[in-house]
CSV table of C-alpha atoms in Angstrom, one decimal:
chain,number,residue,atom,x,y,z
A,405,MET,CA,2.4,14.2,-14.9
A,406,ALA,CA,3.8,17.1,-17.0
A,407,ALA,CA,1.8,19.6,-15.0
A,408,ALA,CA,3.1,18.2,-11.7
A,409,ARG,CA,6.7,18.3,-13.0
A,410,ALA,CA,6.2,21.9,-14.2
A,411,GLY,CA,4.7,22.8,-10.8
A,412,ALA,CA,7.7,21.4,-9.0
A,413,ALA,CA,10.1,23.2,-11.3
A,414,GLU,CA,8.2,26.5,-10.8
A,415,LYS,CA,8.5,26.2,-7.0
A,416,GLY,CA,12.2,25.1,-7.2
A,417,LEU,CA,11.3,21.8,-5.6
A,418,GLU,CA,12.0,18.1,-6.2
A,419,LEU,CA,8.9,16.4,-7.7
A,420,PHE,CA,8.3,14.3,-4.5
A,421,GLU,CA,8.4,17.5,-2.4
A,422,HIS,CA,5.7,19.2,-4.6
A,423,LEU,CA,3.6,16.0,-4.5
A,424,ALA,CA,3.8,16.0,-0.7
A,425,ASP,CA,2.6,19.6,-0.6
A,426,LEU,CA,-0.3,18.7,-2.8
A,427,THR,CA,-1.3,15.6,-0.7
A,428,PHE,CA,-0.6,17.0,2.8
A,429,PRO,CA,-1.0,20.8,2.6
A,430,GLN,CA,-0.7,21.2,6.4
A,431,ARG,CA,2.3,18.8,6.9
A,432,ASP,CA,5.3,19.6,9.1
A,433,LYS,CA,8.1,20.0,6.5
A,434,ALA,CA,10.7,19.1,9.2
A,435,LYS,CA,9.2,15.6,9.4
A,436,PRO,CA,11.1,12.7,7.9
A,437,TYR,CA,10.3,11.6,4.4
A,438,VAL,CA,9.5,7.9,4.3
A,439,LEU,CA,11.3,5.7,1.8
A,440,PRO,CA,9.2,2.7,0.8
A,441,VAL,CA,9.6,-1.1,1.0
A,442,PRO,CA,10.3,-2.3,-2.5
A,443,CYS,CA,8.0,-5.2,-3.1
A,444,THR,CA,10.0,-6.9,-5.8
A,445,ASN,CA,8.4,-9.3,-8.2
A,446,GLN,CA,10.7,-12.4,-8.2
A,447,LEU,CA,8.4,-15.1,-9.6
A,448,ASN,CA,5.9,-14.6,-12.4
A,449,GLY,CA,2.9,-16.6,-13.3
A,450,GLY,CA,-0.6,-16.0,-14.5
A,451,VAL,CA,-1.1,-14.3,-17.9
A,452,HIS,CA,2.3,-12.6,-17.5
A,453,ALA,CA,4.3,-15.8,-17.9
A,454,GLY,CA,4.4,-19.0,-20.0
A,455,ASN,CA,4.4,-21.5,-17.1
A,456,GLN,CA,1.4,-23.2,-15.5
A,457,LEU,CA,1.3,-21.1,-12.3
A,458,ALA,CA,-2.0,-19.4,-11.9
A,459,PRO,CA,-1.1,-16.5,-9.6
A,460,GLN,CA,0.5,-13.6,-11.4
A,461,GLU,CA,3.1,-12.2,-9.0
A,462,PHE,CA,5.2,-13.5,-6.1
A,463,MET,CA,7.0,-10.7,-4.3
A,464,VAL,CA,9.9,-10.5,-1.8
A,465,LEU,CA,9.7,-7.5,0.6
A,466,PRO,CA,12.9,-6.5,2.5
A,467,THR,CA,11.1,-5.6,5.7
A,468,GLY,CA,14.2,-6.1,7.9
A,469,ALA,CA,16.3,-3.5,6.1
A,470,THR,CA,17.2,-0.1,7.7
A,471,SER,CA,17.4,2.0,4.6
A,472,PHE,CA,16.2,1.8,1.0
A,473,GLU,CA,19.7,1.2,-0.2
A,474,GLU,CA,20.1,-1.8,2.1
A,475,ALA,CA,16.6,-3.0,1.0
A,476,MET,CA,17.7,-3.1,-2.6
A,477,ARG,CA,20.8,-5.0,-1.8
A,478,ILE,CA,18.8,-7.6,0.1
A,479,VAL,CA,16.2,-8.2,-2.7
A,480,THR,CA,18.9,-8.2,-5.4
A,481,GLU,CA,20.9,-10.9,-3.5
A,482,CYS,CA,17.6,-12.9,-3.1
A,483,TYR,CA,16.9,-12.5,-6.8
A,484,HIS,CA,20.4,-13.9,-7.8
A,485,SER,CA,20.0,-16.6,-5.2
A,486,LEU,CA,16.7,-17.5,-6.7
A,487,LYS,CA,18.2,-17.9,-10.1
A,488,SER,CA,20.7,-20.3,-8.7
A,489,VAL,CA,18.0,-22.3,-6.9
A,490,ILE,CA,15.9,-22.5,-10.0
A,491,THR,CA,18.9,-23.5,-12.1
A,492,GLU,CA,19.7,-26.4,-9.7
A,493,LYS,CA,16.1,-27.7,-9.9
A,494,PHE,CA,15.1,-27.1,-13.5
A,495,GLY,CA,18.2,-26.1,-15.4
A,496,LEU,CA,18.8,-22.8,-17.2
A,497,ALA,CA,15.6,-23.2,-19.1
A,498,GLY,CA,13.7,-22.5,-15.9
A,499,THR,CA,15.3,-19.0,-15.5
A,500,GLY,CA,13.3,-17.3,-18.3
A,501,ILE,CA,11.5,-14.2,-17.1
A,502,GLY,CA,7.9,-12.9,-17.2
A,503,ASP,CA,6.6,-9.5,-18.1
A,504,GLU,CA,7.7,-7.8,-14.8
A,505,GLY,CA,11.2,-9.5,-14.7
A,506,GLY,CA,10.4,-12.3,-12.3
A,507,PHE,CA,11.5,-15.8,-13.1
A,508,ALA,CA,9.0,-18.1,-14.6
A,509,PRO,CA,10.1,-21.7,-13.8
A,510,PRO,CA,8.0,-24.7,-14.6
A,511,VAL,CA,6.0,-24.9,-11.3
A,512,ASP,CA,2.2,-25.1,-11.1
A,513,SER,CA,1.4,-24.6,-7.4
A,514,ILE,CA,1.5,-21.8,-5.0
A,515,ASP,CA,3.4,-23.9,-2.4
A,516,GLN,CA,6.1,-24.7,-5.0
A,517,ALA,CA,6.6,-21.1,-5.8
A,518,LEU,CA,6.8,-20.0,-2.1
A,519,ASP,CA,9.1,-22.8,-1.3
A,520,LEU,CA,11.5,-21.5,-4.0
A,521,LEU,CA,11.4,-18.1,-2.3
A,522,VAL,CA,12.0,-19.6,1.1
A,523,GLU,CA,15.0,-21.5,-0.1
A,524,ALA,CA,16.4,-18.6,-2.1
A,525,SER,CA,16.1,-16.1,0.8
A,526,ALA,CA,17.7,-18.6,3.2
A,527,LYS,CA,20.7,-19.3,0.9
A,528,ALA,CA,21.1,-15.5,0.5
A,529,GLY,CA,21.2,-15.2,4.3
A,530,HIS,CA,18.1,-13.1,4.5
A,531,SER,CA,15.4,-15.4,6.0
A,532,ASN,CA,14.9,-13.0,8.8
A,533,ASN,CA,15.0,-9.9,6.7
A,534,VAL,CA,12.1,-10.6,4.3
A,535,HIS,CA,8.4,-11.2,4.0
A,536,PHE,CA,6.5,-12.4,0.9
A,537,ALA,CA,3.4,-11.0,-1.0
A,538,ILE,CA,1.2,-12.5,-3.7
A,539,ASP,CA,-0.8,-10.9,-6.4
A,540,PRO,CA,-3.0,-13.8,-7.7
A,541,ALA,CA,-4.8,-11.4,-10.1
A,542,SER,CA,-7.8,-13.7,-9.4
A,543,SER,CA,-10.1,-12.2,-11.9
A,544,GLU,CA,-8.0,-13.8,-14.6
A,545,PHE,CA,-9.0,-17.3,-13.5
A,546,PHE,CA,-12.5,-16.8,-12.1
A,547,LYS,CA,-15.2,-18.3,-14.2
A,548,ASP,CA,-18.7,-19.7,-13.6
A,549,GLY,CA,-18.3,-19.1,-9.8
A,550,VAL,CA,-15.0,-21.0,-9.4
A,551,TYR,CA,-11.3,-20.3,-9.4
A,552,ASP,CA,-9.5,-22.5,-12.0
A,553,LEU,CA,-5.9,-22.9,-10.8
A,554,ASP,CA,-5.2,-24.8,-14.1
A,555,PHE,CA,-6.7,-22.1,-16.4
A,556,LYS,CA,-3.6,-22.1,-18.6
A,557,SER,CA,-3.7,-25.9,-19.1
A,558,THR,CA,-4.9,-27.5,-22.3
A,559,ASP,CA,-6.1,-30.6,-20.5
A,560,GLN,CA,-9.8,-31.3,-20.2
A,561,LEU,CA,-11.6,-29.0,-17.8
A,562,GLU,CA,-12.7,-32.0,-15.7
A,563,THR,CA,-9.1,-32.5,-14.6
A,564,HIS,CA,-8.6,-28.9,-13.5
A,565,ARG,CA,-8.1,-27.8,-9.9
A,566,CYS,CA,-11.2,-25.6,-9.6
A,567,LEU,CA,-11.8,-24.1,-6.1
A,568,SER,CA,-14.9,-22.5,-4.7
A,569,PRO,CA,-14.5,-19.0,-3.2
A,570,ASP,CA,-14.6,-20.6,0.3
A,571,GLN,CA,-11.9,-23.1,-0.7
A,572,MET,CA,-9.8,-20.2,-2.1
A,573,ALA,CA,-10.2,-18.4,1.2
A,574,SER,CA,-9.1,-21.6,3.1
A,575,LEU,CA,-6.1,-21.9,0.8
A,576,TYR,CA,-5.0,-18.4,1.5
A,577,ASN,CA,-5.5,-18.9,5.3
A,578,ASP,CA,-3.3,-22.0,5.2
A,579,LEU,CA,-0.6,-20.1,3.2
A,580,ILE,CA,-0.7,-17.2,5.8
A,581,SER,CA,-0.1,-19.8,8.6
A,582,LYS,CA,2.7,-21.6,6.7
A,583,TYR,CA,4.7,-18.8,5.1
A,584,PRO,CA,5.8,-15.2,6.1
A,585,LEU,CA,3.1,-13.6,4.0
A,586,ILE,CA,2.4,-10.0,4.7
A,587,LEU,CA,0.2,-8.9,1.7
A,588,LEU,CA,-2.3,-10.3,-0.7
A,589,GLU,CA,-3.4,-8.3,-3.7
A,590,ASP,CA,-6.6,-9.2,-5.6
A,591,PRO,CA,-7.1,-12.5,-3.8
A,592,PHE,CA,-10.6,-12.7,-5.3
A,593,ALA,CA,-12.2,-11.6,-8.5
A,594,GLU,CA,-13.2,-8.0,-8.9
A,595,ASP,CA,-17.0,-8.8,-8.8
A,596,ASP,CA,-16.8,-11.5,-6.1
A,597,TRP,CA,-17.6,-8.9,-3.4
A,598,ASP,CA,-19.0,-11.4,-0.8
A,599,SER,CA,-15.7,-13.4,-0.8
A,600,TRP,CA,-13.7,-10.2,-0.2
A,601,THR,CA,-15.9,-9.3,2.8
A,602,LYS,CA,-15.9,-12.7,4.3
A,603,PHE,CA,-12.1,-13.0,3.9
A,604,MET,CA,-11.5,-9.7,5.6
A,605,GLU,CA,-13.6,-10.9,8.6
A,606,LYS,CA,-11.7,-14.2,8.7
A,607,ILE,CA,-8.1,-12.8,8.7
A,608,ASN,CA,-8.9,-10.0,11.0
A,609,GLY,CA,-6.0,-7.7,10.0
A,610,ARG,CA,-3.3,-10.3,10.0
A,611,ILE,CA,-2.1,-9.2,6.6
A,612,GLU,CA,-2.8,-6.4,4.2
A,613,VAL,CA,-5.5,-7.0,1.6
A,614,VAL,CA,-5.1,-4.8,-1.4
A,615,GLY,CA,-7.6,-4.0,-4.1
A,616,ASP,CA,-6.3,-3.5,-7.7
A,617,ASP,CA,-8.9,-4.8,-10.2
A,618,LEU,CA,-11.4,-4.4,-7.4
A,619,LEU,CA,-10.8,-0.6,-7.1
A,620,CYS,CA,-9.1,0.5,-10.3
A,621,THR,CA,-7.8,3.6,-8.5
A,622,GLN,CA,-11.4,5.0,-8.7
A,623,VAL,CA,-12.7,7.0,-5.7
A,624,SER,CA,-16.2,5.6,-6.3
A,625,ARG,CA,-14.9,2.0,-6.1
A,626,VAL,CA,-12.9,2.8,-3.0
A,627,LYS,CA,-16.1,4.1,-1.3
A,628,MET,CA,-17.9,0.9,-2.4
A,629,ALA,CA,-15.2,-1.3,-0.9
A,630,LYS,CA,-15.2,0.6,2.3
A,631,LYS,CA,-18.9,0.2,2.6
A,632,ALA,CA,-18.6,-3.6,2.0
A,633,SER,CA,-15.5,-3.9,4.3
A,634,ALA,CA,-13.9,-5.6,1.3
A,635,CYS,CA,-10.2,-4.7,1.7
A,636,ASP,CA,-7.9,-2.4,3.7
A,637,GLY,CA,-5.5,-1.3,1.0
A,638,LEU,CA,-5.6,0.6,-2.3
A,639,LEU,CA,-3.3,-0.2,-5.2
A,640,LEU,CA,-2.5,3.1,-6.8
A,641,LYS,CA,-1.9,3.1,-10.5
A,642,ILE,CA,-1.8,6.6,-11.8
A,643,ASN,CA,-2.9,5.8,-15.3
A,644,GLN,CA,-6.1,4.0,-14.1
A,645,CYS,CA,-7.7,7.2,-12.9
A,646,GLY,CA,-6.1,9.4,-15.6
A,647,THR,CA,-4.8,12.4,-13.6
A,648,ILE,CA,-2.4,13.0,-10.7
A,649,SER,CA,-5.1,15.0,-9.0
A,650,GLU,CA,-7.5,12.0,-9.1
A,651,ALA,CA,-4.7,9.7,-7.9
A,652,ILE,CA,-4.1,12.0,-4.9
A,653,GLU,CA,-7.8,12.1,-4.2
A,654,ALA,CA,-8.0,8.3,-4.3
A,655,ALA,CA,-5.1,8.1,-1.8
A,656,GLN,CA,-6.5,10.7,0.5
A,657,THR,CA,-9.9,8.9,0.5
A,658,ALA,CA,-8.1,5.6,1.4
A,659,TYR,CA,-6.2,7.3,4.1
A,660,SER,CA,-9.4,8.8,5.6
A,661,TYR,CA,-10.6,5.2,6.1
A,662,GLY,CA,-7.4,4.1,7.8
A,663,TRP,CA,-6.3,2.1,4.8
A,664,SER,CA,-2.9,1.8,3.3
A,665,VAL,CA,-1.9,2.8,-0.2
A,666,PHE,CA,0.4,0.7,-2.4
A,667,VAL,CA,1.9,2.4,-5.4
A,668,SER,CA,2.3,0.2,-8.5
A,669,HIS,CA,3.9,0.2,-12.0
A,670,ARG,CA,2.2,-1.5,-14.9
A,671,SER,CA,3.1,-4.8,-16.6
A,672,GLY,CA,3.8,-2.8,-19.7
A,673,GLU,CA,6.2,0.0,-18.6
A,674,THR,CA,8.6,2.7,-19.8
A,675,ILE,CA,11.7,4.1,-18.2
A,676,ASP,CA,9.7,7.0,-16.7
A,677,ASP,CA,10.4,7.2,-13.0
A,678,PHE,CA,7.5,9.4,-11.8
A,679,ILE,CA,6.1,6.8,-9.4
A,680,GLY,CA,9.4,6.8,-7.5
A,681,ASP,CA,8.5,10.4,-6.5
A,682,ILE,CA,4.9,9.8,-5.9
A,683,VAL,CA,5.5,7.0,-3.4
A,684,VAL,CA,7.6,9.3,-1.3
A,685,GLY,CA,5.4,12.4,-1.8
A,686,LEU,CA,2.3,10.5,-0.8
A,687,GLN,CA,4.1,8.6,1.9
A,688,THR,CA,2.6,5.3,1.0
A,689,GLY,CA,5.4,3.1,2.5
A,690,HIS,CA,5.5,0.5,-0.2
A,691,ILE,CA,5.9,0.3,-4.0
A,692,LYS,CA,6.0,-2.5,-6.6
A,693,SER,CA,8.0,-1.9,-9.7
A,694,GLY,CA,8.8,-5.5,-10.8
A,695,ALA,CA,12.0,-7.4,-10.3
A,696,PRO,CA,15.4,-5.9,-9.6
A,697,CYS,CA,15.9,-6.6,-13.4
A,698,ARG,CA,15.1,-4.8,-16.7
A,699,GLY,CA,15.7,-1.1,-17.2
A,700,GLU,CA,12.0,-0.1,-17.1
A,701,ARG,CA,11.7,-1.7,-13.6
A,702,LEU,CA,15.0,-0.5,-12.2
A,703,ALA,CA,14.4,3.2,-13.3
A,704,LYS,CA,11.9,3.5,-10.4
A,705,TYR,CA,14.2,1.9,-7.8
A,706,ASN,CA,17.1,3.9,-9.0
A,707,ARG,CA,15.1,7.1,-8.6
A,708,LEU,CA,14.3,6.1,-5.0
A,709,LEU,CA,18.0,5.5,-4.3
A,710,GLN,CA,18.6,9.1,-5.7
A,711,ILE,CA,15.9,10.5,-3.4
A,712,GLU,CA,17.3,8.8,-0.3
A,713,ARG,CA,20.9,10.0,-1.0
A,714,LEU,CA,19.7,13.6,-1.8
A,715,LEU,CA,17.8,13.8,1.4
A,716,LYS,CA,20.7,12.5,3.4
A,717,GLU,CA,23.1,15.0,1.7
A,718,ARG,CA,20.7,17.8,2.7
A,719,GLY,CA,20.6,16.6,6.3
A,720,HIS,CA,16.9,16.1,6.1
A,721,PRO,CA,15.6,13.2,8.2
A,722,VAL,CA,14.7,10.0,6.3
A,723,ARG,CA,12.8,7.0,7.6
A,724,TYR,CA,12.7,3.6,5.9
A,725,ALA,CA,9.2,2.1,6.1
A,726,GLY,CA,10.2,-1.4,7.2
A,727,VAL,CA,7.8,-4.0,8.5
A,728,ASP,CA,5.2,-1.3,9.6
A,729,PHE,CA,4.9,0.0,6.0
A,730,ARG,CA,1.1,-0.1,6.2
A,731,ARG,CA,1.1,2.7,8.8
A,732,ALA,CA,3.6,5.0,6.9
A,733,ALA,CA,1.0,7.7,6.1
A,734,THR,CA,0.3,8.2,9.9
A,735,TRP,CA,3.9,9.0,10.8
């Protein structure tokens, strides 16, 4: 990261411009820069929250916006609306937040969580402007060949809702049909390769299937997943591979397969805003940096607002990724 910043300074460029040069050496510099869809974590569960909800992240994506600035307004209004909806149903005690700034109300089913997002987005006037995404972080509740949706419960194991991999796939398929889901991250455990492959065949490209624990931003794992047809998106976490050069190589490998790349923060974060530049430089089209809440989350979104305004002030063309964010690298 320090070397990348030094390289940008030496060339008199913004960091995102330098990263774009490194990633796309032959790119047309007159082309628009792409500002990403902010995939904002608005409900927390899993090991990142104290409720009984098994999946870790429920995200709201402002796909109907026309700029990043408008996108942040939409998700912020949805977030405040969600707080009101949760307060009405569960009282203020239900508005505590998880590690990434999403609310952690006392719900224990995926449908309950998504219904809250549906109601909140409707009350904010944004039903037609948003899609949803889920990161179940399924490795956290996969044990002995089953997915335990009550893994945080202290009740006897016999009472837990334990689903086979096929039942999990059917659950996801039902959710895709019922809700405006556009992305699933880690729907299955990192070593449950067969389930990933069968699920990809079943959904046939209807949504983006992203590997995080499955891939760990490692080129070798990306190649394995391609061979197994296990997913079609790479979650890019720059500290998983260790260097910016390796992160760029992982993204380039994913792009060579026709995959998408999804830039991510970490659950434990700082106010460093480097990934705001990398998502623009690598033209990934979408980023997750938590809720529109907490300084370490907002730092990345604020950097993207700065980049958008800087480019507009320069008169350089800018494009917001919108609903086709998966294809951003091809523009």
